[in-house]
PDB file of C-alpha atoms in Angstrom:
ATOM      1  CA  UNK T   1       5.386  16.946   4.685  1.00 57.00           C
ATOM      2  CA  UNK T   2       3.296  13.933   4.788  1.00 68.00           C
ATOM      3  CA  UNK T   3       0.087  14.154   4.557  1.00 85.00           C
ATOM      4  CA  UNK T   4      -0.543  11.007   6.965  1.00 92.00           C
ATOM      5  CA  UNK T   5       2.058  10.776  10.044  1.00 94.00           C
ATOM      6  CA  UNK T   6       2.768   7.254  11.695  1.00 96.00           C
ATOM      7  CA  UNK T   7       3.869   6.987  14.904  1.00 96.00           C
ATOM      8  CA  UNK T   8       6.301   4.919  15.801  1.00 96.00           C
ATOM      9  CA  UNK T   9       8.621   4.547  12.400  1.00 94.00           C
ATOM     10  CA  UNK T  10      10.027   1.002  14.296  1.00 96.00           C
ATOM     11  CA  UNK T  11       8.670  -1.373  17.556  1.00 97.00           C
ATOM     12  CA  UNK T  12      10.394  -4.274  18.516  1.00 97.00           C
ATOM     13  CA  UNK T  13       8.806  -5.802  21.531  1.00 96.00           C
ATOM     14  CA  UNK T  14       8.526  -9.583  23.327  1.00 97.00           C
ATOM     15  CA  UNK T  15       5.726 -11.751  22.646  1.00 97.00           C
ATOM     16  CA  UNK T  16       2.920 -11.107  24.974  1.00 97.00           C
ATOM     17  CA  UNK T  17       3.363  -7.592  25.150  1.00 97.00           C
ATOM     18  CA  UNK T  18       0.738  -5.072  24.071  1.00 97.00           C
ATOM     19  CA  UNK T  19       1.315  -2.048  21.619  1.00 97.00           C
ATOM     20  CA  UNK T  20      -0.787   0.520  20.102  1.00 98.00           C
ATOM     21  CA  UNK T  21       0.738   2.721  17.300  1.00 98.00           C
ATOM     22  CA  UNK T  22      -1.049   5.761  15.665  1.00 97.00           C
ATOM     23  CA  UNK T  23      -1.873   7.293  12.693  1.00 97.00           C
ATOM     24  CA  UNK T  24      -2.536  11.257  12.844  1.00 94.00           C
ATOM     25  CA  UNK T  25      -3.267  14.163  10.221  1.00 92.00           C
ATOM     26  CA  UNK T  26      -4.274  17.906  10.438  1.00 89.00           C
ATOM     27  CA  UNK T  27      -7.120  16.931   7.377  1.00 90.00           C
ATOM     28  CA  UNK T  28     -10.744  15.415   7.857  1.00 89.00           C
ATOM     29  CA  UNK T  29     -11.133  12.136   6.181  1.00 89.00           C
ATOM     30  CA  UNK T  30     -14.704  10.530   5.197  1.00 87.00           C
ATOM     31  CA  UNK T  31     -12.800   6.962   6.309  1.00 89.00           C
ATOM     32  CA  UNK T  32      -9.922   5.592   6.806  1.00 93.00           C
ATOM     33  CA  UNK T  33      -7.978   2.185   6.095  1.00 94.00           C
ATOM     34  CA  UNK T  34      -5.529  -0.469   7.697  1.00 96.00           C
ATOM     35  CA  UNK T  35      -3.001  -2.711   6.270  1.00 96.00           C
ATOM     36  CA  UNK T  36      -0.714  -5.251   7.350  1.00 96.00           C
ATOM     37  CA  UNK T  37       2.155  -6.172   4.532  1.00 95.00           C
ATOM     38  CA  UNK T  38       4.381  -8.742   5.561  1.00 92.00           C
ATOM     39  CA  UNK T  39       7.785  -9.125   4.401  1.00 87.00           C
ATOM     40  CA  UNK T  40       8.149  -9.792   0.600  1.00 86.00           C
ATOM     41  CA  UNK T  41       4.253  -9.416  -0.171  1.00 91.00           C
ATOM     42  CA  UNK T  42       1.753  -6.978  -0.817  1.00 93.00           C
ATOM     43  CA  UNK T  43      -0.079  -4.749   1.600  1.00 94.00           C
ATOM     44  CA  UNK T  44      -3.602  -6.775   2.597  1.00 95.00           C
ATOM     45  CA  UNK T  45      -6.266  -4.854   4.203  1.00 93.00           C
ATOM     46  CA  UNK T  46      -7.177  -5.145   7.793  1.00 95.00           C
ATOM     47  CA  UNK T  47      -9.980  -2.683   8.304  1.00 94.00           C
ATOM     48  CA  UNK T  48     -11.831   0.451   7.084  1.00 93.00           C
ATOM     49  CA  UNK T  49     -13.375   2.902   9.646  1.00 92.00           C
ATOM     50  CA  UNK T  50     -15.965   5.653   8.345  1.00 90.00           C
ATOM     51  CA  UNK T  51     -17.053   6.999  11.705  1.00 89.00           C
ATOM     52  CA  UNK T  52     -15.940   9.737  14.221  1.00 90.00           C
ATOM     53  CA  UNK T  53     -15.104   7.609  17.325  1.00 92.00           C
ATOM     54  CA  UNK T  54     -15.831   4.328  15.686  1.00 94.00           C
ATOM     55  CA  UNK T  55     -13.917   1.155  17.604  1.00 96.00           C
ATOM     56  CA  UNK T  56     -13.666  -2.277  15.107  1.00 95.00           C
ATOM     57  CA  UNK T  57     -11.908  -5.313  16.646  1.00 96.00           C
ATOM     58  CA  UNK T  58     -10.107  -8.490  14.449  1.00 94.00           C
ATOM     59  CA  UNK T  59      -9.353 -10.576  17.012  1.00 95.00           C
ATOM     60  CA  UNK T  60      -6.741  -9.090  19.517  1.00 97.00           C
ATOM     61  CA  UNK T  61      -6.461  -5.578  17.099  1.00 97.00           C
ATOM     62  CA  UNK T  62      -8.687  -2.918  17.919  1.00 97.00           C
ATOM     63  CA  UNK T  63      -9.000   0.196  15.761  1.00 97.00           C
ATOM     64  CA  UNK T  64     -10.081   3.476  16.393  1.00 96.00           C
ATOM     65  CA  UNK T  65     -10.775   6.611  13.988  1.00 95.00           C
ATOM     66  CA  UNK T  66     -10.571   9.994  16.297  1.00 93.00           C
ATOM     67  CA  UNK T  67     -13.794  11.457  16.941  1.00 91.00           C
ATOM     68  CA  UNK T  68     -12.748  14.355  14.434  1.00 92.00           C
ATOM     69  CA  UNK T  69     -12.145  12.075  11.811  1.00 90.00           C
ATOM     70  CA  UNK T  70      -8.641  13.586  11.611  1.00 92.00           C
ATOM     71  CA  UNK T  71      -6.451  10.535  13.162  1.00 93.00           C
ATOM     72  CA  UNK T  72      -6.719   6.551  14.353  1.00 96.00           C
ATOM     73  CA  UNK T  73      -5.323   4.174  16.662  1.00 97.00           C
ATOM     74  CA  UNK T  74      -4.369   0.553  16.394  1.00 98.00           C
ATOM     75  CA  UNK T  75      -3.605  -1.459  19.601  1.00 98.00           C
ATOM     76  CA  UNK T  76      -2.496  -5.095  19.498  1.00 97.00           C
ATOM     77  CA  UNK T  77      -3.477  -6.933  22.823  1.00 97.00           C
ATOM     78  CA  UNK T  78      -0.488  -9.794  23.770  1.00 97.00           C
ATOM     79  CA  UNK T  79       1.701  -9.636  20.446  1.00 97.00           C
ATOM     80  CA  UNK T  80       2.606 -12.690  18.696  1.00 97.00           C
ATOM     81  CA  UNK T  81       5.604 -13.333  16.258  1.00 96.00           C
ATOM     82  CA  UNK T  82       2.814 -13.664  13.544  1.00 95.00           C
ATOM     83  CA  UNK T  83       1.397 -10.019  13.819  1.00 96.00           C
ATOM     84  CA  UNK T  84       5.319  -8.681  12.733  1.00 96.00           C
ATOM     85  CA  UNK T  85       4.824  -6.663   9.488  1.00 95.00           C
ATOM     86  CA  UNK T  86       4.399  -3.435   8.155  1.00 96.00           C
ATOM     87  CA  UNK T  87       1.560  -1.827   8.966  1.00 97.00           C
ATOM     88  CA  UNK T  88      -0.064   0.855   6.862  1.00 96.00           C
ATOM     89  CA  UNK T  89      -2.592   3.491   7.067  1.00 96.00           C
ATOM     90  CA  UNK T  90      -4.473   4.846   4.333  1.00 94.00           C
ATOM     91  CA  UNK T  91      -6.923   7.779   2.883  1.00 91.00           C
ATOM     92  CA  UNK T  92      -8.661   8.092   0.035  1.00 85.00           C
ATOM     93  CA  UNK T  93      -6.806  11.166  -2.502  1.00 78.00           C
ATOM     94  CA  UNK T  94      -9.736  12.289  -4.274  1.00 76.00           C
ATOM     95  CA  UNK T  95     -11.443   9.692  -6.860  1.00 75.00           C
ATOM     96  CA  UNK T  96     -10.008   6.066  -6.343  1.00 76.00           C
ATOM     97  CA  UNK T  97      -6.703   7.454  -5.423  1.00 82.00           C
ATOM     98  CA  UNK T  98      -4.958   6.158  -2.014  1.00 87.00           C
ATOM     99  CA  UNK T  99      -2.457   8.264  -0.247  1.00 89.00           C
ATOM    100  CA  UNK T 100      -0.344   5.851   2.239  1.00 92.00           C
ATOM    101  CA  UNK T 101       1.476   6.767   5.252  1.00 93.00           C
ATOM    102  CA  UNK T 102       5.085   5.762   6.049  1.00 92.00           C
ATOM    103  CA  UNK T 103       4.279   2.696   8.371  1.00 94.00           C
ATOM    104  CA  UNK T 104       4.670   1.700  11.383  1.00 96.00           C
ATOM    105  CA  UNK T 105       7.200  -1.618  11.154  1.00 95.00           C
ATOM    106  CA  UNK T 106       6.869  -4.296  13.795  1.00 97.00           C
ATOM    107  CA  UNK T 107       8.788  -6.717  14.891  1.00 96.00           C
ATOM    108  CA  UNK T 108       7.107  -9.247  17.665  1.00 97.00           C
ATOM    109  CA  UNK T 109       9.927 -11.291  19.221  1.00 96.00           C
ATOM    110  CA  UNK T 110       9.547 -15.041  20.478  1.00 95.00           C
TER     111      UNK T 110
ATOM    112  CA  UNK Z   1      -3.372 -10.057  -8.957  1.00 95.00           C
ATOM    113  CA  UNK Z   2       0.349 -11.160 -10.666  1.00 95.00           C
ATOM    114  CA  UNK Z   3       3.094  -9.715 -11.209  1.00 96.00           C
ATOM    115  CA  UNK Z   4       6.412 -10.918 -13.267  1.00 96.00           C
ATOM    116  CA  UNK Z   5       9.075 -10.648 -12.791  1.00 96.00           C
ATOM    117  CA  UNK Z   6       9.200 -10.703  -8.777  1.00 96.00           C
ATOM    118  CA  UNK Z   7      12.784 -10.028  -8.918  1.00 96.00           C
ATOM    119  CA  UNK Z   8      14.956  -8.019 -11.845  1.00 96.00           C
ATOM    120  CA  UNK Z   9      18.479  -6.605 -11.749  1.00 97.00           C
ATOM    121  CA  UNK Z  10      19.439  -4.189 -15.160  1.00 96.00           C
ATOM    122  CA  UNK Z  11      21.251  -1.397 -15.698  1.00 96.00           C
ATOM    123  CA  UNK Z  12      21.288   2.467 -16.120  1.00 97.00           C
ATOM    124  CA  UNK Z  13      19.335   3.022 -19.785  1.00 96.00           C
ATOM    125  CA  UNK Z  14      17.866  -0.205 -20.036  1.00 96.00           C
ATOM    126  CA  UNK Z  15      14.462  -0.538 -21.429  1.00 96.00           C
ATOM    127  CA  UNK Z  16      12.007  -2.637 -19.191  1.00 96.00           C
ATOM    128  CA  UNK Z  17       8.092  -4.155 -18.253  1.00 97.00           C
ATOM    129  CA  UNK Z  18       6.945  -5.269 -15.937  1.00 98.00           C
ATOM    130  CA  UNK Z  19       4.010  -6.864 -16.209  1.00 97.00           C
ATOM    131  CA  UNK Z  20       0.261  -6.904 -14.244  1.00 97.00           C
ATOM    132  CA  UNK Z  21      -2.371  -9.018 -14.386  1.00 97.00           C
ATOM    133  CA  UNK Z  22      -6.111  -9.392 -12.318  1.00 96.00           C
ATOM    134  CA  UNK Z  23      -8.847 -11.774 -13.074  1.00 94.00           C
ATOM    135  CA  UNK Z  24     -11.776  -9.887 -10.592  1.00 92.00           C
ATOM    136  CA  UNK Z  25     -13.100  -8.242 -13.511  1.00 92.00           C
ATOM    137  CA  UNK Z  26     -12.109  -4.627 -11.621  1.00 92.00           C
ATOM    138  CA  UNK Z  27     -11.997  -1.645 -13.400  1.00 92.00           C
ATOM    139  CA  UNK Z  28      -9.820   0.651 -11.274  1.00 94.00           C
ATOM    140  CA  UNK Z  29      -5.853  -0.818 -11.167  1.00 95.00           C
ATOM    141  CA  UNK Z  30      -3.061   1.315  -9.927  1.00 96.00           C
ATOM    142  CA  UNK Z  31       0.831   1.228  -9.303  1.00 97.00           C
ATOM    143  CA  UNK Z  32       3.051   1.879  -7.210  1.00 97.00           C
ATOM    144  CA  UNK Z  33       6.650   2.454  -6.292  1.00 97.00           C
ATOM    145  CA  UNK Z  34       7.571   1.591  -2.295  1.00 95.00           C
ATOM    146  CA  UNK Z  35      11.086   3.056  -0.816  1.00 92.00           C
ATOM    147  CA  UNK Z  36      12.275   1.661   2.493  1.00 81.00           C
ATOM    148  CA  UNK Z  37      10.784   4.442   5.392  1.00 73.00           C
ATOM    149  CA  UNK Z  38       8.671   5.992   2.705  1.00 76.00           C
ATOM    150  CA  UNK Z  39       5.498   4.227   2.601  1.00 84.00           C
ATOM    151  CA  UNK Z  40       3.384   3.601  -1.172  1.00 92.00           C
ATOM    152  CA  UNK Z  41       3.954   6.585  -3.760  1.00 93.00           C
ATOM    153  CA  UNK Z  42       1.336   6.425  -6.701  1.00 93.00           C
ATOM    154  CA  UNK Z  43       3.106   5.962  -9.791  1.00 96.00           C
ATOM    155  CA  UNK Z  44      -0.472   5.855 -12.793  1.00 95.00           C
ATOM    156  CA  UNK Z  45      -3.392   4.246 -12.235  1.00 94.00           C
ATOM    157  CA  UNK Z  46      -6.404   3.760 -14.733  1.00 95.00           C
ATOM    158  CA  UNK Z  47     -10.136   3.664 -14.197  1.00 92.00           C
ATOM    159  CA  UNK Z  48     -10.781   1.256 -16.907  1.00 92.00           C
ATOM    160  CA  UNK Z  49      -9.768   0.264 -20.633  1.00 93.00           C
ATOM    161  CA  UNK Z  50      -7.850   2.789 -22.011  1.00 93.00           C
ATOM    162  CA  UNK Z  51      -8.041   5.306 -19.922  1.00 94.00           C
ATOM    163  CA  UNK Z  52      -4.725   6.022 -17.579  1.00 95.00           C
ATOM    164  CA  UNK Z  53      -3.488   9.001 -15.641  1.00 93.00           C
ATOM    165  CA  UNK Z  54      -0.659  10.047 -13.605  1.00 94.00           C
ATOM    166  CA  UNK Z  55      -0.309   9.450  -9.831  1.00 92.00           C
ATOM    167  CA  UNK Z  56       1.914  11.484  -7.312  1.00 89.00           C
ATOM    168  CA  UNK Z  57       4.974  10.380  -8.836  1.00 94.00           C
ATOM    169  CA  UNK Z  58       5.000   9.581 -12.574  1.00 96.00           C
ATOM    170  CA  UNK Z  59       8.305  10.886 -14.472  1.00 96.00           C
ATOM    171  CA  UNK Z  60      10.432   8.087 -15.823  1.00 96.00           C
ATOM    172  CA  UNK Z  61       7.425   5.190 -16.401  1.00 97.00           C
ATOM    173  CA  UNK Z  62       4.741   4.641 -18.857  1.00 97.00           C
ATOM    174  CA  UNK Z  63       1.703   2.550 -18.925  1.00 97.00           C
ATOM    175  CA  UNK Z  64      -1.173   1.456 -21.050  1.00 95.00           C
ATOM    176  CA  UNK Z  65      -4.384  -0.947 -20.129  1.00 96.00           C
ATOM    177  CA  UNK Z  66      -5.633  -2.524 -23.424  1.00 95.00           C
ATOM    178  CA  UNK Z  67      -7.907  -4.886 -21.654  1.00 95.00           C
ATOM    179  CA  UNK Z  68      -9.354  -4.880 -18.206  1.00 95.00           C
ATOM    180  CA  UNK Z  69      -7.300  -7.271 -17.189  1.00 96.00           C
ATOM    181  CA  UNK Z  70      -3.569  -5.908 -17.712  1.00 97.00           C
ATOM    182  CA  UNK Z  71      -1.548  -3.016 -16.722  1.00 97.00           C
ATOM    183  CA  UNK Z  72       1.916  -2.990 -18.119  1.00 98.00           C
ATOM    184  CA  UNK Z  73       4.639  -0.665 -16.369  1.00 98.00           C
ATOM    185  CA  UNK Z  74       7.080   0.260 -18.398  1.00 98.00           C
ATOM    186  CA  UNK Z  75      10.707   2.030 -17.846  1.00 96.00           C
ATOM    187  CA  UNK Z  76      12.004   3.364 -21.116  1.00 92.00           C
ATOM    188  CA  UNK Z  77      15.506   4.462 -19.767  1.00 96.00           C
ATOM    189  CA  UNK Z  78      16.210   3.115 -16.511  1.00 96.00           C
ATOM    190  CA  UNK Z  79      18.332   5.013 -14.166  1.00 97.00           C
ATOM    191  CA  UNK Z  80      19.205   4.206 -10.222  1.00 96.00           C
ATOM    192  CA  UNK Z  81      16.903   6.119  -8.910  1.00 96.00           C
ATOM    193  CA  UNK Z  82      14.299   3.579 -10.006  1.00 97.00           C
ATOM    194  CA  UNK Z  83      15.252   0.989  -7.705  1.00 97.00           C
ATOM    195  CA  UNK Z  84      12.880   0.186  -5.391  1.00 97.00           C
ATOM    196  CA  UNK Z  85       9.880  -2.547  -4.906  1.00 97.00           C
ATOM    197  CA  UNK Z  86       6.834  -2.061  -7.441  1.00 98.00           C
ATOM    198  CA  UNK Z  87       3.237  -2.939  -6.620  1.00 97.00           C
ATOM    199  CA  UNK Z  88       0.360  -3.643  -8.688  1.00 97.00           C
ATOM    200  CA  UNK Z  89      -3.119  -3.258  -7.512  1.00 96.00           C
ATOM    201  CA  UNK Z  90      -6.870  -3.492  -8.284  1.00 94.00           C
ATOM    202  CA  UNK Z  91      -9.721  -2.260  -6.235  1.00 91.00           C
ATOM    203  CA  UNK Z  92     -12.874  -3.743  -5.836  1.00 86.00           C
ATOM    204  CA  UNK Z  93     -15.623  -0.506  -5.898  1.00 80.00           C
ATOM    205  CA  UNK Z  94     -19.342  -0.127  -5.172  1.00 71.00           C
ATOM    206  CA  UNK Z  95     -19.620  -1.235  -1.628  1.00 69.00           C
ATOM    207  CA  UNK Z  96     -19.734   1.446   1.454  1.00 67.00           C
ATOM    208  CA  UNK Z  97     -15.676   1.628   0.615  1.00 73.00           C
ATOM    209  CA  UNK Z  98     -13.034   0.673  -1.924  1.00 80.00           C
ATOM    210  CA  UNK Z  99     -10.620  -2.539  -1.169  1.00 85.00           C
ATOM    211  CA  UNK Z 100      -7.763  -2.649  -2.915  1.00 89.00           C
ATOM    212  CA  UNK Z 101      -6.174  -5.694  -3.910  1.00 93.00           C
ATOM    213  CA  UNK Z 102      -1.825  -5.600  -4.187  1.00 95.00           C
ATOM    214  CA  UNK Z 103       0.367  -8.275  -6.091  1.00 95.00           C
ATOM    215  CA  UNK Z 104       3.531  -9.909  -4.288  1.00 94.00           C
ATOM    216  CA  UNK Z 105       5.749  -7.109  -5.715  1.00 96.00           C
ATOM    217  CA  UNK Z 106       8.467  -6.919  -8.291  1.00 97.00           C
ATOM    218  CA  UNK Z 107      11.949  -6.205  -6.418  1.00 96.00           C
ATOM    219  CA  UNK Z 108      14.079  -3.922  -9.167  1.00 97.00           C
ATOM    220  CA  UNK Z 109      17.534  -3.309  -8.861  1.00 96.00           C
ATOM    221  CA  UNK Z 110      19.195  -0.484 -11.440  1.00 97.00           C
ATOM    222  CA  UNK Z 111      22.820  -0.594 -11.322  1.00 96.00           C
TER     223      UNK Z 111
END
């Protein structure tokens, strides 16, 4: 059982469209992270969110942490071909360790 | 941070490195092993010089850090099992949270 469960595993949608894809756990976290990886590179941070109910927007993504602390959102307002990647959500394990959840994999369509 | 090779195709039994490197002065570097569907797996990581200790899954690899700034992996038998994408990472600590820093990846392939 994962510890972090993404939701969806796979979204392909047309350009323009808007999407929000989730992140959800039964634990507490003190914060939580975002990361984009796009195909044949590394995972690159987007965000961190510490507080219960907290909303950060980069440009057209908005993310929300759940005002438990136990899940978090991230919606993408009018997709574009650039925002297709992996994306990756991430808690701290205890110490500097990172536990990862599966992804959610997009693919933006022209 | 680097990483070499990016790609590398061996076979069962083979010995191998494959080699990290970050110039951010950070004393916290990690790897780890990613499988299509199954997100980043922590393979070691080290808090500094030295000092290294096993992540979530760490049977079949080996590491060291001599230096801050390089953190071998190492495969001493490799077996198919081990395929899968490798990444390297650093984090940057002492702020209000931790950023972690990845490397392009090294692609293995163990026939």
């Amino acid at each position: 059982t994962q510890l972090l469960e993404q939701s969806p595993q796979f979204l392909s949608i047309q350009e323009g469209e808007n999407l929000t894809v989730y992140c959800n756990s039964s634990s507490v976290f003190s914060s939580l992270q975002w990361y984009r990886q796009e195909p044949g590179e590394g995972p690159v941070l987007l965000v961190t969110v510490v507080t219960g109910g907290e909303v950060k927007k980069l440009k057209r993504l908005t993310f929300q942490f759940g005002d438990a602390r136990k899940d978090s959102s991230l919606h993408i307002t009018a997709a574009q071909p650039g925002d297709t990647g992996l994306y990756l959500c991430a808690v701290g394990g205890g110490g500097f360790k990172t536990i990862f959840g599966a992804g959610t994999r997009l693919f933006v369509k022209a | 941070v680097t990483q070499n090779p990016r790609y590398l195709i061996t076979v069962t039994g083979k010995k191998l490195t494959v080699t990290c490197s970050q110039n951010m002065n950070h004393e916290y570097m990690s790897w780890y092993r990613q499988d299509p569907g199954m997100g980043l797996k922590l393979i070691y990581y080290s808090v500094g010089a030295g000092i290294t200790d096993k992540g979530e899954v760490p049977n079949g690899y080996n590491v060291s850090r001599s230096t801050t700034e390089d953190f071998p992996l190492r495969l001493e038998l490799a077996a198919p099992s081990q395929t899968s994408v490798y990444f390297c990472a650093s984090i940057q600590t002492g702020g209000a949270y931790n950023e972690q820093f990845f490397g392009p990846g090294t692609r293995l392939t163990v026939l």
